[in-house]
Structures are given as C-alpha cells and as structure tokens.
Amino acid sequence: LASFDDVSQTREIEPLLRKLTAPTLIVWGTADPFFPLKWAYWLKGLIPGARQVVELEGAKLFFPEERPDELADAVREHWRTSADVAAMA
C-alpha cells in the first residue's frame, strides 16, 4: 500500500489529462480508503472536459461492484446532458 502514497505516476500523466476535452464524468466514493475525495476535485480541475464530480456517499474503492445502480444512474445522466450540450452546439 505504500505505493498509493507515491503520486509520481499520476503526476506524470498530467499533460495528457490536460488535453482531455471529451465530456468527462468523475464518480468517486467518499469512503475510499486509498484515494481521498480531494483527488476527484484535483482531476476535475485538471481535465478541461470534466463537467462534474458525483460523490457516492459512503462508497469505497470498488463502488462499481457495490453500488452499480448509482453508478449507472450517474452515467446515464452524464450521457443525457452531454447529448443536450452537443445538440445546442
């Protein structure tokens, strides 16, 4: 687990993330023991296409398996709003 404290690999991809303009949804579990919520907002600030952070209260690292319905709802809403924005362009 010590490797989770080493953010050098994550920092190395910053230039690529700054080029990501596609509509991007960030879904994060608030109880993730390894990746605190602040990382979600760091990503949102870094990725130009990031529209929002969806916080899943009490969710942990494997929330897609633990709470798939909530993840699916967030993804569907993201797709809907992304399509609406694209239609207005």
JSON list of N, CA and C in Angstrom, two decimals, residues 63-76:
[
{"chain": "A", "resi": 63, "resn": "PHE", "atom": "N", "xyz": [-16.82, 0.70, -5.59]},
{"chain": "A", "resi": 63, "resn": "PHE", "atom": "CA", "xyz": [-18.23, 1.08, -5.64]},
{"chain": "A", "resi": 63, "resn": "PHE", "atom": "C", "xyz": [-18.94, 0.61, -6.92]},
{"chain": "A", "resi": 64, "resn": "PRO", "atom": "N", "xyz": [-18.26, 0.45, -8.07]},
{"chain": "A", "resi": 64, "resn": "PRO", "atom": "CA", "xyz": [-18.99, -0.06, -9.22]},
{"chain": "A", "resi": 64, "resn": "PRO", "atom": "C", "xyz": [-19.59, -1.45, -8.98]},
{"chain": "A", "resi": 65, "resn": "GLU", "atom": "N", "xyz": [-18.93, -2.25, -8.17]},
{"chain": "A", "resi": 65, "resn": "GLU", "atom": "CA", "xyz": [-19.47, -3.56, -7.82]},
{"chain": "A", "resi": 65, "resn": "GLU", "atom": "C", "xyz": [-20.45, -3.46, -6.67]},
{"chain": "A", "resi": 66, "resn": "GLU", "atom": "N", "xyz": [-20.18, -2.58, -5.73]},
{"chain": "A", "resi": 66, "resn": "GLU", "atom": "CA", "xyz": [-21.02, -2.46, -4.54]},
{"chain": "A", "resi": 66, "resn": "GLU", "atom": "C", "xyz": [-22.32, -1.71, -4.81]},
{"chain": "A", "resi": 67, "resn": "ARG", "atom": "N", "xyz": [-22.26, -0.72, -5.69]},
{"chain": "A", "resi": 67, "resn": "ARG", "atom": "CA", "xyz": [-23.41, 0.16, -5.93]},
{"chain": "A", "resi": 67, "resn": "ARG", "atom": "C", "xyz": [-23.58, 0.46, -7.42]},
{"chain": "A", "resi": 68, "resn": "PRO", "atom": "N", "xyz": [-23.77, -0.60, -8.21]},
{"chain": "A", "resi": 68, "resn": "PRO", "atom": "CA", "xyz": [-23.82, -0.41, -9.66]},
{"chain": "A", "resi": 68, "resn": "PRO", "atom": "C", "xyz": [-24.98, 0.46, -10.13]},
{"chain": "A", "resi": 69, "resn": "ASP", "atom": "N", "xyz": [-26.10, 0.42, -9.43]},
{"chain": "A", "resi": 69, "resn": "ASP", "atom": "CA", "xyz": [-27.26, 1.21, -9.87]},
{"chain": "A", "resi": 69, "resn": "ASP", "atom": "C", "xyz": [-26.97, 2.71, -9.76]},
{"chain": "A", "resi": 70, "resn": "GLU", "atom": "N", "xyz": [-26.30, 3.12, -8.70]},
{"chain": "A", "resi": 70, "resn": "GLU", "atom": "CA", "xyz": [-25.98, 4.53, -8.54]},
{"chain": "A", "resi": 70, "resn": "GLU", "atom": "C", "xyz": [-24.98, 4.98, -9.61]},
{"chain": "A", "resi": 71, "resn": "LEU", "atom": "N", "xyz": [-24.03, 4.14, -9.91]},
{"chain": "A", "resi": 71, "resn": "LEU", "atom": "CA", "xyz": [-23.07, 4.46, -10.97]},
{"chain": "A", "resi": 71, "resn": "LEU", "atom": "C", "xyz": [-23.78, 4.57, -12.31]},
{"chain": "A", "resi": 72, "resn": "ALA", "atom": "N", "xyz": [-24.64, 3.60, -12.60]},
{"chain": "A", "resi": 72, "resn": "ALA", "atom": "CA", "xyz": [-25.38, 3.62, -13.87]},
{"chain": "A", "resi": 72, "resn": "ALA", "atom": "C", "xyz": [-26.24, 4.87, -13.99]},
{"chain": "A", "resi": 73, "resn": "ASP", "atom": "N", "xyz": [-26.89, 5.27, -12.91]},
{"chain": "A", "resi": 73, "resn": "ASP", "atom": "CA", "xyz": [-27.70, 6.49, -12.94]},
{"chain": "A", "resi": 73, "resn": "ASP", "atom": "C", "xyz": [-26.85, 7.71, -13.27]},
{"chain": "A", "resi": 74, "resn": "ALA", "atom": "N", "xyz": [-25.69, 7.80, -12.65]},
{"chain": "A", "resi": 74, "resn": "ALA", "atom": "CA", "xyz": [-24.79, 8.94, -12.89]},
{"chain": "A", "resi": 74, "resn": "ALA", "atom": "C", "xyz": [-24.31, 8.95, -14.34]},
{"chain": "A", "resi": 75, "resn": "VAL", "atom": "N", "xyz": [-23.99, 7.79, -14.87]},
{"chain": "A", "resi": 75, "resn": "VAL", "atom": "CA", "xyz": [-23.51, 7.70, -16.25]},
{"chain": "A", "resi": 75, "resn": "VAL", "atom": "C", "xyz": [-24.63, 8.06, -17.22]},
{"chain": "A", "resi": 76, "resn": "ARG", "atom": "N", "xyz": [-25.83, 7.55, -16.97]},
{"chain": "A", "resi": 76, "resn": "ARG", "atom": "CA", "xyz": [-26.96, 7.89, -17.85]},
{"chain": "A", "resi": 76, "resn": "ARG", "atom": "C", "xyz": [-27.22, 9.39, -17.87]}
]
